[in-house]
Every structure is written in C-alpha cells, then in structure tokens.
Tab-separated table of C-alpha atoms and ligand atoms in Angstrom:
chain	number	residue	atom	x	y	z
J	504	MET	CA	-0.052	0.474	-0.054
J	505	ILE	CA	1.536	3.341	-0.810
J	506	PRO	CA	1.550	5.473	1.802
J	507	GLU	CA	0.747	8.727	2.995
J	508	ASP	CA	1.695	10.983	-0.187
J	509	ARG	CA	3.581	13.626	-0.306
J	510	PRO	CA	2.582	17.105	-2.369
J	511	ILE	CA	3.071	15.616	-5.917
J	512	THR	CA	5.574	18.076	-7.166
J	513	ALA	CA	7.480	17.477	-4.331
J	514	GLN	CA	7.978	13.984	-5.353
J	515	LEU	CA	8.552	14.381	-8.946
J	516	ASN	CA	12.059	16.191	-9.096
J	517	THR	CA	11.430	17.996	-12.254
J	518	PRO	CA	13.526	20.752	-13.687
J	519	SER	CA	14.014	23.676	-11.462
J	520	SER	CA	12.555	25.630	-14.381
J	521	HIS	CA	8.791	24.116	-13.856
J	522	SER	CA	8.585	26.726	-10.717
J	523	LEU	CA	9.601	29.640	-13.183
J	524	PRO	CA	6.794	31.666	-14.409
J	525	GLU	CA	5.842	30.998	-18.295
J	526	GLU	CA	8.359	33.432	-19.546
J	527	ASP	CA	11.316	31.860	-18.318
J	528	GLN	CA	14.082	34.046	-17.094
J	529	SER	CA	16.673	31.421	-18.205
J	530	VAL	CA	18.197	30.885	-21.616
J	531	LEU	CA	20.270	28.160	-23.537
J	532	GLN	CA	23.594	29.390	-24.966
J	533	ILE	CA	25.006	26.920	-27.519
J	534	TRP	CA	28.467	27.061	-28.747
J	535	GLY	CA	27.870	24.981	-32.127
J	536	ARG	CA	30.610	23.283	-34.317
J	537	GLN	CA	31.691	21.020	-31.310
J	538	PRO	CA	32.126	17.504	-32.315
J	539	LEU	CA	30.292	14.689	-30.309
J	540	ALA	CA	31.294	11.317	-28.901
J	541	GLY	CA	30.042	8.780	-26.449
J	542	GLN	CA	27.117	7.032	-25.189
J	543	VAL	CA	23.525	8.704	-24.462
J	544	LYS	CA	21.204	7.491	-22.198
J	545	ILE	CA	17.404	7.330	-24.008
J	546	SER	CA	14.647	7.872	-21.409
J	547	GLY	CA	11.363	6.361	-20.997
J	548	ALA	CA	8.843	7.503	-23.518
J	549	LYS	CA	6.825	11.070	-22.743
J	550	ASN	CA	3.970	10.180	-24.464
J	551	SER	CA	3.918	6.718	-23.352
J	552	ALA	CA	4.084	7.842	-19.534
J	553	LEU	CA	1.468	10.517	-19.627
J	554	VAL	CA	-1.286	7.997	-21.337
J	555	ILE	CA	-0.326	5.363	-18.898
J	556	MET	CA	-0.560	7.478	-16.049
J	557	ALA	CA	-3.632	7.940	-17.043
J	558	GLY	CA	-4.495	4.706	-17.974
J	559	ALA	CA	-3.438	3.804	-13.789
J	560	LEU	CA	-7.348	5.463	-12.844
J	561	LEU	CA	-8.491	2.395	-14.451
J	562	CYS	CA	-7.199	0.470	-11.311
J	563	ALA	CA	-8.842	0.202	-7.472
J	564	ASP	CA	-5.067	-0.799	-6.604
J	565	ASP	CA	-1.554	-0.309	-6.560
J	566	CYS	CA	0.260	0.191	-10.199
J	567	ARG	CA	4.318	0.567	-10.417
J	568	ILE	CA	5.374	2.204	-13.143
J	569	ARG	CA	8.806	1.936	-14.307
J	570	ASN	CA	11.704	3.886	-16.259
J	571	VAL	CA	8.884	7.077	-15.866
J	572	PRO	CA	10.990	10.199	-17.236
J	573	SER	CA	11.379	13.422	-15.165
J	574	LEU	CA	9.801	15.816	-17.058
J	575	VAL	CA	7.633	18.817	-16.484
J	576	ASP	CA	4.519	17.334	-17.992
J	577	VAL	CA	4.703	14.138	-16.214
J	578	SER	CA	4.712	16.284	-13.205
J	579	ARG	CA	1.680	18.305	-14.014
J	580	MET	CA	0.030	14.830	-15.131
J	581	GLY	CA	0.629	14.014	-11.578
J	582	GLU	CA	-0.812	17.052	-9.921
J	583	ILE	CA	-4.006	16.338	-11.998
J	584	LEU	CA	-4.326	12.759	-10.632
J	585	SER	CA	-3.582	14.037	-7.037
J	586	SER	CA	-6.111	16.463	-7.423
J	587	LEU	CA	-8.648	13.677	-8.156
J	588	GLY	CA	-7.690	11.909	-4.824
J	589	VAL	CA	-4.984	9.478	-6.455
J	590	LYS	CA	-1.781	8.889	-4.437
J	591	LEU	CA	1.218	9.072	-6.230
J	592	ARG	CA	4.928	8.568	-4.865
J	593	ARG	CA	7.980	8.626	-7.086
J	594	GLN	CA	10.717	6.417	-6.663
J	595	GLY	CA	13.809	6.772	-8.731
J	596	ASP	CA	12.714	6.301	-11.955
J	597	ALA	CA	9.823	4.903	-10.900
J	598	LEU	CA	5.968	5.675	-9.716
J	599	GLU	CA	3.907	4.190	-7.722
J	600	ILE	CA	0.253	5.407	-8.505
J	601	ASN	CA	-2.827	4.421	-6.224
J	602	ALA	CA	-6.775	5.484	-7.492
J	603	SER	CA	-8.420	2.933	-5.118
J	604	HIS	CA	-10.145	6.122	-4.019
J	605	ILE	CA	-10.585	8.439	-6.795
J	606	GLY	CA	-12.689	11.798	-4.717
J	607	GLN	CA	-13.896	13.336	-7.578
J	608	ALA	CA	-14.660	13.116	-11.369
J	609	LYS	CA	-13.701	16.646	-12.238
J	610	ALA	CA	-10.280	17.894	-12.647
J	611	PRO	CA	-9.436	21.501	-12.322
J	612	TYR	CA	-9.616	23.554	-15.226
J	613	GLU	CA	-5.907	25.814	-14.242
J	614	LEU	CA	-4.213	22.304	-14.650
J	615	VAL	CA	-5.414	21.029	-17.404
J	616	SER	CA	-5.465	23.999	-19.558
J	617	GLN	CA	-1.494	23.174	-18.691
J	618	LEU	CA	-1.288	20.252	-20.136
J	619	ARG	CA	-3.244	18.544	-23.140
J	620	ALA	CA	-2.487	14.781	-22.805
J	621	SER	CA	-4.752	15.577	-19.183
J	622	PHE	CA	-7.614	15.246	-21.069
J	623	PHE	CA	-6.563	11.039	-21.143
J	624	ILE	CA	-8.715	11.126	-18.136
J	625	ILE	CA	-11.746	10.971	-19.272
J	626	GLY	CA	-11.837	7.578	-20.951
J	627	PRO	CA	-10.727	5.873	-16.971
J	628	LEU	CA	-12.719	8.003	-14.774
J	629	LEU	CA	-15.733	7.740	-16.878
J	630	ALA	CA	-15.183	3.679	-16.920
J	631	ARG	CA	-14.593	3.664	-13.188
J	632	LEU	CA	-17.094	6.079	-11.671
J	633	GLY	CA	-19.696	6.412	-14.703
J	634	VAL	CA	-19.137	9.977	-14.484
J	635	ALA	CA	-16.685	12.384	-15.863
J	636	ARG	CA	-16.039	16.271	-15.704
J	637	VAL	CA	-13.050	17.491	-18.006
J	638	PRO	CA	-12.418	21.044	-19.455
J	639	LEU	CA	-11.765	20.857	-22.770
J	640	PRO	CA	-8.184	21.091	-23.786
J	641	GLY	CA	-7.028	24.475	-25.165
J	642	GLY	CA	-5.379	24.052	-28.765
J	643	CYS	CA	-1.762	24.514	-28.525
J	644	ALA	CA	0.807	26.139	-31.240
J	645	ILE	CA	1.076	23.143	-33.144
J	646	GLY	CA	-3.018	23.292	-34.040
J	647	ALA	CA	-6.896	23.331	-32.954
J	648	ARG	CA	-6.220	19.539	-31.323
J	649	PRO	CA	-10.169	18.875	-31.285
J	650	VAL	CA	-11.115	16.128	-29.613
J	651	ASP	CA	-14.649	15.338	-31.550
J	652	LEU	CA	-13.398	11.808	-32.144
J	653	HIS	CA	-12.744	10.954	-28.598
J	654	VAL	CA	-16.371	12.103	-27.624
J	655	ARG	CA	-18.391	10.442	-30.661
J	656	GLY	CA	-16.414	7.293	-29.432
J	657	LEU	CA	-17.430	7.919	-26.022
J	658	ARG	CA	-21.050	8.487	-27.065
J	659	ALA	CA	-21.046	5.366	-29.160
J	660	LEU	CA	-19.998	3.551	-25.863
J	661	GLY	CA	-23.140	4.702	-24.435
J	662	ALA	CA	-22.452	7.623	-22.613
J	663	ASP	CA	-24.405	10.655	-22.757
J	664	VAL	CA	-21.813	13.390	-23.266
J	665	GLN	CA	-22.545	17.162	-23.046
J	666	ILE	CA	-19.810	20.414	-23.807
J	667	GLU	CA	-20.943	23.421	-21.381
J	668	HIS	CA	-18.910	26.190	-21.132
J	669	GLY	CA	-16.015	24.520	-21.834
J	670	THR	CA	-16.354	21.462	-20.142
J	671	VAL	CA	-16.721	17.919	-21.281
J	672	HIS	CA	-19.576	16.542	-19.147
J	673	ALA	CA	-19.575	12.896	-19.624
J	674	TYR	CA	-21.647	10.024	-17.434
J	675	ILE	CA	-23.479	6.678	-18.222
J	676	ARG	CA	-27.145	6.587	-18.031
J	677	GLY	CA	-28.737	4.029	-15.867
J	678	SER	CA	-28.161	2.004	-12.914
J	679	LYS	CA	-25.393	-0.329	-13.951
J	680	GLN	CA	-22.727	2.310	-14.814
J	681	ARG	CA	-20.500	0.017	-17.160
J	682	LEU	CA	-20.350	1.478	-21.210
J	683	LYS	CA	-21.673	-0.953	-23.765
J	684	GLY	CA	-18.738	-2.124	-26.487
J	685	ALA	CA	-19.387	-0.944	-30.067
J	686	ARG	CA	-17.560	-0.820	-33.175
J	687	ILE	CA	-16.407	2.604	-33.714
J	688	TYR	CA	-14.368	3.775	-37.168
J	689	LEU	CA	-12.185	6.944	-36.370
J	690	ASP	CA	-12.401	9.439	-39.071
J	691	CYS	CA	-8.234	9.659	-38.571
J	692	PRO	CA	-5.912	7.105	-37.009
J	693	SER	CA	-6.145	9.699	-34.039
J	694	VAL	CA	-3.473	9.089	-31.036
J	695	GLY	CA	-5.426	10.396	-28.460
J	696	ALA	CA	-8.431	9.451	-29.871
J	697	THR	CA	-8.037	5.539	-29.738
J	698	GLU	CA	-6.229	6.030	-26.266
J	699	THR	CA	-9.048	7.341	-24.765
J	700	LEU	CA	-11.447	4.916	-26.581
J	701	MET	CA	-9.423	1.910	-26.222
J	702	MET	CA	-9.012	2.614	-21.974
J	703	ALA	CA	-12.395	3.195	-21.635
J	704	ALA	CA	-13.556	0.008	-23.624
J	705	THR	CA	-11.699	-2.497	-21.124
J	706	LEU	CA	-14.149	-2.068	-18.295
J	707	ALA	CA	-16.841	-1.611	-20.720
J	708	GLU	CA	-19.378	-4.486	-21.411
J	709	GLY	CA	-18.953	-6.539	-24.224
J	710	GLU	CA	-16.622	-6.109	-27.103
J	711	THR	CA	-15.227	-2.896	-28.920
J	712	ILE	CA	-13.775	-2.710	-32.443
J	713	LEU	CA	-11.628	0.589	-32.661
J	714	GLU	CA	-11.138	0.734	-36.834
J	715	ASN	CA	-8.601	3.083	-38.472
J	716	ALA	CA	-6.979	2.782	-35.223
J	717	ALA	CA	-3.390	5.053	-34.944
J	718	GLN	CA	-0.746	2.434	-34.582
J	719	GLU	CA	2.357	4.456	-33.046
J	720	PRO	CA	4.307	2.450	-30.283
J	721	GLU	CA	3.279	4.221	-27.410
J	722	VAL	CA	-0.312	2.530	-28.254
J	723	VAL	CA	0.829	-0.383	-28.310
J	724	ASP	CA	2.667	0.731	-24.821
J	725	LEU	CA	-0.780	1.660	-23.468
J	726	ALA	CA	-2.261	-1.680	-24.686
J	727	ASN	CA	0.258	-4.205	-23.067
J	728	PHE	CA	-0.171	-1.845	-19.841
J	729	CYS	CA	-3.915	-2.547	-19.135
J	730	ARG	CA	-3.230	-6.362	-20.320
J	731	ALA	CA	-1.389	-6.724	-17.357
J	732	MET	CA	-3.768	-4.998	-15.571
J	733	GLY	CA	-5.962	-7.832	-16.909
J	734	ALA	CA	-7.701	-6.142	-19.876
J	735	ARG	CA	-8.279	-8.285	-22.989
J	736	ILE	CA	-7.024	-6.347	-25.706
J	737	ARG	CA	-6.000	-7.584	-29.577
J	738	GLY	CA	-4.532	-5.882	-32.215
J	739	ALA	CA	-2.634	-2.971	-30.976
J	740	GLY	CA	-0.196	-1.676	-33.238
J	741	THR	CA	-2.447	-3.045	-36.360
J	742	ASN	CA	-5.742	-0.098	-37.226
J	743	THR	CA	-7.951	-2.450	-35.800
J	744	ILE	CA	-8.019	-3.222	-32.024
J	745	VAL	CA	-10.670	-5.189	-30.366
J	746	ILE	CA	-11.019	-4.846	-26.791
J	747	SER	CA	-13.570	-7.625	-24.733
J	748	GLY	CA	-14.806	-5.753	-21.344
J	749	VAL	CA	-14.049	-6.966	-17.897
J	750	PRO	CA	-15.800	-5.987	-14.714
J	751	SER	CA	-12.416	-4.550	-13.415
J	752	LEU	CA	-8.660	-4.516	-13.604
J	753	HIS	CA	-5.867	-5.814	-11.090
J	754	SER	CA	-2.027	-4.089	-9.914
J	755	THR	CA	0.621	-4.513	-12.165
J	756	ASP	CA	4.060	-3.780	-12.139
J	757	TYR	CA	5.060	-2.098	-15.673
J	758	SER	CA	7.982	-0.972	-17.487
J	759	ILE	CA	7.651	2.333	-19.836
J	760	ILE	CA	9.491	1.947	-23.800
J	761	PRO	CA	11.999	4.089	-24.355
J	762	ASP	CA	11.122	7.452	-25.819
J	763	ARG	CA	11.688	7.015	-29.606
J	764	ILE	CA	11.484	11.037	-30.733
J	765	GLU	CA	14.151	11.744	-27.987
J	766	ALA	CA	16.597	8.987	-29.670
J	767	GLY	CA	16.174	10.396	-32.937
J	768	THR	CA	16.578	13.596	-31.757
J	769	PHE	CA	19.978	12.385	-30.246
J	770	LEU	CA	20.597	10.397	-33.826
J	771	VAL	CA	20.061	13.856	-35.649
J	772	ALA	CA	21.963	15.540	-33.168
J	773	GLY	CA	24.882	13.058	-34.240
J	774	ALA	CA	24.468	13.888	-38.053
J	775	ILE	CA	24.165	17.554	-37.828
J	776	THR	CA	27.110	17.832	-36.178
J	777	HIS	CA	29.454	14.850	-38.149
J	778	SER	CA	29.911	12.898	-35.103
J	779	GLU	CA	28.954	9.518	-34.120
J	780	LEU	CA	26.886	8.601	-30.917
J	781	SER	CA	25.596	5.546	-29.687
J	782	LEU	CA	22.068	5.062	-27.819
J	783	ALA	CA	20.925	3.372	-25.472
J	784	PRO	CA	17.952	1.729	-24.931
J	785	VAL	CA	16.207	1.934	-27.944
J	786	ILE	CA	13.647	-0.113	-29.995
J	787	PRO	CA	15.181	0.389	-33.665
J	788	ASP	CA	11.663	-0.771	-35.162
J	789	HIS	CA	9.880	2.360	-33.712
J	790	LEU	CA	12.238	4.328	-36.017
J	791	ALA	CA	12.453	2.667	-39.321
J	792	ALA	CA	11.317	5.491	-40.832
J	793	VAL	CA	14.115	8.206	-39.130
J	794	ILE	CA	16.500	5.945	-39.704
J	795	ALA	CA	15.446	5.018	-43.395
J	796	LYS	CA	15.813	9.420	-43.859
J	797	LEU	CA	19.338	9.305	-42.123
J	798	ARG	CA	20.542	6.916	-45.088
J	799	SER	CA	18.837	8.351	-47.914
J	800	ILE	CA	20.771	11.622	-47.347
J	801	GLY	CA	24.083	9.866	-46.563
J	802	ALA	CA	24.516	9.262	-43.027
J	803	ASP	CA	24.143	5.778	-41.944
J	804	VAL	CA	22.365	3.963	-38.810
J	805	ILE	CA	24.256	1.179	-37.070
J	806	SER	CA	22.453	-1.575	-34.859
J	807	ASP	CA	25.553	-2.438	-32.383
J	808	ALA	CA	23.315	-4.533	-30.261
J	809	PRO	CA	19.279	-5.172	-29.941
J	810	ASN	CA	18.564	-2.477	-27.882
J	811	ARG	CA	21.671	0.005	-29.132
J	812	LEU	CA	21.718	2.357	-32.282
J	813	ARG	CA	24.703	4.076	-33.271
J	814	ILE	CA	24.627	7.028	-35.760
J	815	VAL	CA	27.464	7.291	-38.524
J	816	PRO	CA	27.122	10.511	-40.323
J	817	GLY	CA	28.288	10.932	-43.679
J	818	GLN	CA	30.908	13.331	-45.538
J	819	ARG	CA	28.446	15.494	-47.053
J	820	HIS	CA	24.742	15.256	-46.238
J	821	GLY	CA	22.423	14.940	-49.173
J	822	ALA	CA	18.879	16.294	-49.793
J	823	THR	CA	15.794	14.662	-49.223
J	824	ASP	CA	11.767	14.705	-49.259
J	825	ILE	CA	9.859	13.773	-46.080
J	826	LYS	CA	6.061	13.959	-45.548
J	827	THR	CA	5.272	13.643	-42.295
J	828	LEU	CA	2.506	10.559	-41.553
J	829	PRO	CA	0.565	8.549	-38.834
J	830	PHE	CA	2.776	5.743	-37.509
J	831	PRO	CA	4.191	3.752	-40.033
J	832	GLY	CA	5.017	6.893	-41.628
J	833	PHE	CA	7.825	9.723	-40.914
J	834	PRO	CA	6.849	10.807	-37.435
J	835	THR	CA	5.552	14.655	-37.019
J	836	ASP	CA	7.363	14.753	-33.641
J	837	MET	CA	10.979	14.483	-35.528
J	838	GLN	CA	9.734	16.885	-38.367
J	839	ALA	CA	11.236	20.496	-36.723
J	840	GLN	CA	14.386	17.898	-36.045
J	841	PHE	CA	15.177	16.558	-39.312
J	842	MET	CA	14.407	19.989	-41.162
J	843	ALA	CA	17.387	21.735	-38.925
J	844	LEU	CA	19.274	18.586	-40.686
J	845	LEU	CA	18.321	19.424	-44.005
J	846	THR	CA	19.379	22.975	-43.859
J	847	LEU	CA	22.576	21.964	-44.319
J	848	SER	CA	22.453	19.447	-46.441
J	849	GLU	CA	23.322	19.522	-50.724
J	850	GLY	CA	20.446	20.377	-52.214
J	851	ASN	CA	16.711	21.111	-52.080
J	852	SER	CA	14.830	19.338	-49.674
J	853	ILE	CA	10.654	19.272	-49.400
J	854	ILE	CA	9.178	18.769	-45.951
J	855	THR	CA	5.021	18.197	-46.320
J	856	GLU	CA	3.508	18.528	-42.477
J	857	THR	CA	0.361	16.758	-43.093
J	858	VAL	CA	-0.446	15.950	-39.353
J	859	PHE	CA	-0.703	19.113	-37.299
J	860	GLU	CA	-2.018	22.411	-39.388
J	861	ASN	CA	0.588	25.006	-37.558
J	862	ARG	CA	3.844	22.795	-37.324
J	863	LEU	CA	6.256	24.594	-39.420
J	864	ARG	CA	7.024	27.896	-37.093
J	865	HIS	CA	10.669	26.749	-36.275
J	866	VAL	CA	11.540	27.767	-40.037
J	867	ALA	CA	11.629	31.288	-38.796
J	868	GLU	CA	13.656	30.714	-36.067
J	869	LEU	CA	16.083	28.723	-38.878
J	870	ASN	CA	15.968	31.380	-41.164
J	871	ARG	CA	17.426	34.229	-38.596
J	872	MET	CA	20.438	31.732	-38.467
J	873	GLY	CA	20.735	31.603	-41.852
J	874	ALA	CA	18.657	28.711	-43.114
J	875	ASP	CA	16.808	29.050	-46.383
J	876	ILE	CA	13.448	27.992	-46.052
J	877	THR	CA	10.313	28.993	-47.581
J	878	VAL	CA	6.808	28.045	-46.645
J	879	LYS	CA	3.428	27.590	-48.623
J	880	GLY	CA	0.803	26.148	-46.685
J	881	ASN	CA	2.190	23.060	-44.892
J	882	ILE	CA	4.942	22.598	-47.265
J	883	ALA	CA	8.382	23.539	-46.542
J	884	LEU	CA	11.214	23.964	-49.395
J	885	ILE	CA	14.810	23.757	-47.244
J	886	ARG	CA	17.503	24.702	-50.007
J	887	GLY	CA	20.503	23.597	-48.336
J	888	VAL	CA	23.064	26.068	-47.077
J	889	PRO	CA	26.736	25.340	-46.268
J	890	MET	CA	26.363	27.431	-42.789
J	891	LEU	CA	24.305	28.187	-40.161
J	892	SER	CA	25.348	30.785	-37.852
J	893	GLY	CA	24.432	31.456	-33.937
J	894	ALA	CA	21.809	33.688	-33.143
J	895	PRO	CA	19.457	34.707	-30.171
J	896	VAL	CA	16.077	32.614	-31.419
J	897	VAL	CA	12.518	31.699	-29.568
J	898	ALA	CA	11.240	28.449	-28.437
J	899	THR	CA	7.694	28.345	-29.846
J	900	ASP	CA	6.945	24.463	-29.282
J	901	LEU	CA	8.283	21.657	-28.083
J	902	ARG	CA	9.918	19.819	-31.051
J	903	ALA	CA	11.032	23.247	-32.549
J	904	SER	CA	12.846	24.190	-29.142
J	905	ALA	CA	14.765	20.764	-29.965
J	906	ALA	CA	15.179	21.705	-33.655
J	907	LEU	CA	17.106	24.813	-32.115
J	908	VAL	CA	18.873	23.078	-30.283
J	909	LEU	CA	20.422	20.991	-33.301
J	910	ALA	CA	21.203	23.679	-35.365
J	911	GLY	CA	22.765	25.826	-32.433
J	912	LEU	CA	25.353	22.267	-31.951
J	913	ALA	CA	26.029	22.582	-36.116
J	914	ALA	CA	26.186	26.536	-36.160
J	915	GLU	CA	28.773	29.097	-35.912
J	916	GLY	CA	29.191	31.178	-32.915
J	917	MET	CA	26.617	31.145	-30.442
J	918	THR	CA	23.234	30.738	-30.263
J	919	GLN	CA	20.749	32.024	-27.468
J	920	ILE	CA	17.707	30.046	-26.744
J	921	GLN	CA	14.636	31.578	-25.289
J	922	CYS	CA	11.643	29.998	-24.192
J	923	LEU	CA	13.045	27.130	-22.765
J	924	HIS	CA	9.676	25.846	-20.588
J	925	HIS	CA	8.878	24.565	-23.772
J	926	LEU	CA	11.808	22.258	-23.713
J	927	ASP	CA	11.711	21.268	-20.516
J	928	ARG	CA	8.217	19.863	-21.167
J	929	GLY	CA	9.642	16.780	-23.320
J	930	TYR	CA	13.002	16.469	-22.709
J	931	GLU	CA	14.910	14.748	-19.305
J	932	ASN	CA	18.271	16.740	-18.687
J	933	LEU	CA	18.649	17.156	-22.494
J	934	GLU	CA	21.508	19.605	-21.667
J	935	GLY	CA	23.297	17.204	-19.262
J	936	LYS	CA	23.363	14.388	-22.009
J	937	LEU	CA	24.639	16.513	-24.192
J	938	LEU	CA	27.374	18.267	-22.167
J	939	GLU	CA	28.174	14.718	-21.151
J	940	VAL	CA	29.115	13.549	-25.284
J	941	GLY	CA	31.349	16.942	-25.501
J	942	ALA	CA	28.723	20.059	-26.200
J	943	ARG	CA	29.450	23.370	-25.090
J	944	LEU	CA	26.171	24.856	-23.911
J	945	ARG	CA	24.834	26.385	-20.632
J	946	ARG	CA	21.646	27.627	-19.098
J	947	ILE	CA	21.806	31.096	-17.417
J	948	ASP	CA	19.779	33.859	-16.024
J	949	ALA	CA	18.545	35.918	-19.082
J	950	ASP	CA	20.232	38.830	-17.692
J	951	MET	CA	23.368	37.299	-16.865
J	952	GLU	CA	24.067	37.578	-21.277
J	953	LEU	CA	27.551	36.713	-22.043
J	954	PRO	CA	29.189	38.255	-25.010
J	955	SER	CA	28.953	35.936	-27.726
J	956	SER	CA	32.994	34.915	-28.034
J	957	GLU	CA	32.548	33.818	-24.154
J	958	ALA	CA	32.621	30.471	-24.206
J	959	PRO	CA	31.508	28.050	-20.860
J	960	GLY	CA	34.459	27.504	-19.101
J	961	SER	CA	35.655	31.421	-19.016
J	962	PRO	CA	34.966	33.213	-15.476
J	963	LEU	CA	30.940	34.262	-15.644
J	964	PRO	CA	30.663	38.535	-14.789
J	965	THR	CA	30.383	39.090	-11.055
K	1290	EPZ	C1	-0.327	12.482	-29.862
K	1290	EPZ	O1	-1.010	13.935	-29.797
K	1290	EPZ	C2	1.228	13.112	-28.932
K	1290	EPZ	N1	0.969	13.554	-27.908
K	1290	EPZ	C3	1.973	14.142	-29.961
K	1290	EPZ	O2	2.789	14.538	-29.320
K	1290	EPZ	C4	1.960	13.387	-31.539
K	1290	EPZ	O3	2.315	14.610	-32.359
K	1290	EPZ	C5	0.370	13.195	-32.032
K	1290	EPZ	O4	-0.173	12.209	-31.208
K	1290	EPZ	C6	0.470	12.431	-33.320
K	1290	EPZ	O5	1.636	11.410	-33.169
K	1290	EPZ	C7	0.856	12.475	-26.652
K	1290	EPZ	O6	0.665	11.485	-27.163
K	1290	EPZ	C8	0.694	13.402	-25.421
K	1290	EPZ	P1	-3.877	13.294	-32.915
K	1290	EPZ	P2	-2.687	13.933	-29.865
K	1290	EPZ	O7	-4.998	12.833	-32.218
K	1290	EPZ	O8	-3.386	12.539	-29.541
K	1290	EPZ	C9	-6.748	15.504	-35.310
K	1290	EPZ	C10	4.640	15.735	-28.742
K	1290	EPZ	O9	5.483	17.212	-29.542
K	1290	EPZ	N2	-7.605	14.884	-34.247
K	1290	EPZ	O10	-3.082	11.835	-33.347
K	1290	EPZ	O11	-3.060	15.014	-29.836
K	1290	EPZ	C11	-5.605	16.638	-34.822
K	1290	EPZ	O12	-5.864	17.599	-34.810
K	1290	EPZ	C12	3.605	15.877	-28.711
K	1290	EPZ	O13	5.491	14.787	-28.161
K	1290	EPZ	C13	-9.150	15.316	-34.586
K	1290	EPZ	O14	-9.464	16.055	-35.624
K	1290	EPZ	O15	-2.628	13.584	-31.535
K	1290	EPZ	C14	-4.374	16.036	-35.640
K	1290	EPZ	O16	-4.573	17.119	-36.908
K	1290	EPZ	C15	2.715	16.863	-30.030
K	1290	EPZ	N3	-10.148	15.077	-33.681
K	1290	EPZ	C16	-4.202	14.536	-35.697
K	1290	EPZ	O17	-5.745	14.435	-35.684
K	1290	EPZ	C17	-9.276	14.549	-32.706
K	1290	EPZ	O18	-10.693	14.265	-32.085
K	1290	EPZ	C18	-3.775	13.879	-35.105
K	1290	EPZ	O19	-3.687	13.923	-34.004
K	1290	EPZ	C19	-8.059	14.000	-32.527
K	1290	EPZ	C20	-7.371	14.317	-33.349
C-alpha cells in the first residue's frame, strides 16, 4: 500500500525551470561546431508515460510504472491525478500510483489548461466511476487539437456527453454504470482518440472494435500496460483493435518503452555535428522511418546490439523529401528536428507536414540562423546552405525547441534560445546528456548574458 503521499510536486524531481513563470527567466546558450562523441542514455517515452499514468485510474489498486521520465508534463499529470484523490509516489524512475479512492471526477481547469494530455483521464474516469467532467483542452502552438473523435467514440460506447462552458460532461445513464462495447470507426487514426477509447472499452460490457486506429508504439505500450492489469485487448499496433470488456482490472508493475522521439533527436544530433553517437536503450523498429531518411541522405545508423543504435554521419549529407504521416510513416514529432538537419544538406528538400496544421513555426527561427527555407501552406522548401550562424532565437513549441538546439550545435558561433519551458516539458535532462558527449552549452539567467565570444568555462561576469 502506498504510504501517505506528499505533495506531488515535491516527489517528482522535475527540472528547476518547472517552477519558473511561463515566460522563462533563463536562456540556453550553445557554442556550435563542437564534435560530439560517446553514449547517450535514452529515457522513458513521454507519450507513453502520460497516457499510462491516466490509464492507472482504471485500477483500484497499486500500480508501479517504471522508466518514467522526469519531465514537467509528467509532474503536471501527477498533479492532476492528485487533484482527483489519487495517491502517487516517485521512487527513482518509478512511479507508484494508487487510484483505489478517486475523490472526485472533475479535473481543475487551471491544471488541465497547462497539459493537453490531461484529457486522457476522461475515458478511465468514465469507465471507473460512470461520470467524468474534464475541461476541454485548448489548442496549442501546433494546432487546434480538437477532441471530437474522443467525444463521438465515448457516445458510441453509450455515454451521454455534453459540452458546456468549455467542459466535457460525460456520464453513463442507468444504474449499471457500465459502458457498452461498440464498433467505432475513427475518421483519422488519432493517437489520443484511440487511447481514450481503448481505455474506456477495457471495463465496458461486451466487445469494442476500433477501426482505423492509430498504430503508434505508445498505443501498443498503453495496450500492454492495460493487458498487464488484466484487460483483454488484441490488435494494438494494427489499424483494428479489439477490446473485450472485463468487470475490473488489477495491479501491475510495468516498464515504459524508451522514447523514440528523444532517440531520433539524438540521431540527428550526431548527423548534424558530423559525430558518432551511440544510443541505448532504443527499439529500432520504432525508428524505421527516421533511420531510412538518415540513410537516404548519406548517414548510416548501425545496430550494435538489440537495443543499441549508433549514428555514423556522412562526409556530406544530401537532400531528401519528407511527408509526415501516422505511424509507421515519418513521425510529425521528428519533423522540426530533421528540418534542422536538412538546412545544411547539399541540394533542396521538401517537407510536407500533414498531421498538424501549424507545425512549421520553427522555420522563421531557423532562417534567422542563416537557413534558406520558404513555406507555402503546410509545405516547406529547404534549400541547403553551407553554414548556419548562431543567433538569439525563440522556441515556439516542444519539438521546435529541439530543432533550435540541434541547429545551435551545428552553427558557427553562439546561439541563445529563449522560452525553455517548451524544452523542459518533453526532454529529460537534454542539456546534461549533451554536455556529457562534449557539447558546449549552458543555461543561464537571461539578464546574465555573456558576450557571444565567451564560451563555457570562462568566468561569468560577477
Ligand atoms: C499525440 O497527440 C502526441 N501527444 C503528439 O506528440 C503527436 O504529435 C501526435 O499524437 C501524433 O503522433 C501525446 O501522445 C501526449 P492525434 P494527439 O490525436 O493524440 C486530429 C509531442 O511533441 N484530431 O493523433 O493530440 C488532430 O487535430 C506531441 O510529443 C481530430 O481532428 O494527436 C491532428 O490533426 C505533439 N480530432 C490529428 O488528428 C480528434 O478528436 C492527429 O492528432 C483528435 C485528433
């Protein structure tokens, strides 16, 4: 049994910037063109951790989730679960969760508005309690992020769902308080909608079939977590998932998959700095599209062991065209990072962003660093240039921040990145991992700007 829990933020040792106000007071300074070398440890997958934490609401018992990255978003999800009466305790990279007593079915707006993924609690709350009241997650920098497929699917499972004053009110009519299995076709293979409906269906009466379901590895990870709790799910990882409802789920001890987007980001870090980096643990099948594209431009990715990959850069890198697609296509979450790499390729590349409607905001910042990119709608034309030059830039969203770090690692001179709260949401100790392989960077207070010629190691101005 989990002992009395302490305030969740006290337990999840997230980066200090977590407590900073939205407009960060710190900046990241990177001195580029440093060769990197060595091994990088890949953390647990953010997009598994967030949905699996919500999935723990399905179980009225202890759940231990291992390999949980220490991220701002994970801390926020913990706060939301705590606000429902769930007990959480962080033990190293493990998170112990006990949802035996859920005090209330309404998540506070001020927490939900800070973390879109908090909407994942609606399916488990509804399945467990027969009622859920969750504020609509707003849009974000990359798009409107609607939840109509989640709502439509919950209605198909027999829930009565109304949206009033920005909150989704869902409940199950009648005394039985169980959802009813249904056949649901998703208009688009939405990761979130697939996960919400799969979780809700685990405790429904009868069989649910999700057609045109998302096939992302994080969906499979969630399905495996639910199966470890006794759920009956088959077909996860394909476009048709079948869930046979059970009356209740039991405790489990589950380890999350490595973060394929963090791994992909470090593969690009090796390529863009012309360095060999070795990453572990990774699941190579989760990176097939990214590996194929790296090879197509002249880099190579070698599997030295079943869960280890090594990036071997090419002398020069060629151009390529990329179209982001649902898994197993090229991941939208790697689009910005790969664009940073292609800015230095020989030749012209075209990137088409088909998943989100506003996920090219890093283009303007990359162009400030000397890239030559033009955008028409959701298509970016990247003309390769011989060099990027360091500059002050502003991060606009999580993966754009990573792209700017990568560009800074390759640029001549110093790059200074503002709005680091985006980065802290999705990368565990990115700076520490880069320093360990030889990058020259530092996070300092914005008002302690160093002249650009100063490099780490030189004494800071008093
Ligand atoms: C998940 O977001 C990830 N987030 C995203 O990662 C990722 O980019 C995305 O899947 C696609 O792979 C988490 O898992 C926490 P979607 P999600 O529902 O579930 C439309 C990162 O950087 N749509 O698959 O919100 C939607 O507008 C983040 O780590 C509807 O129209 O993505 C979008 O165009 C960013 N109606 C498309 O589907 C709906 O009800 C894909 O969205 C739901 C989605």
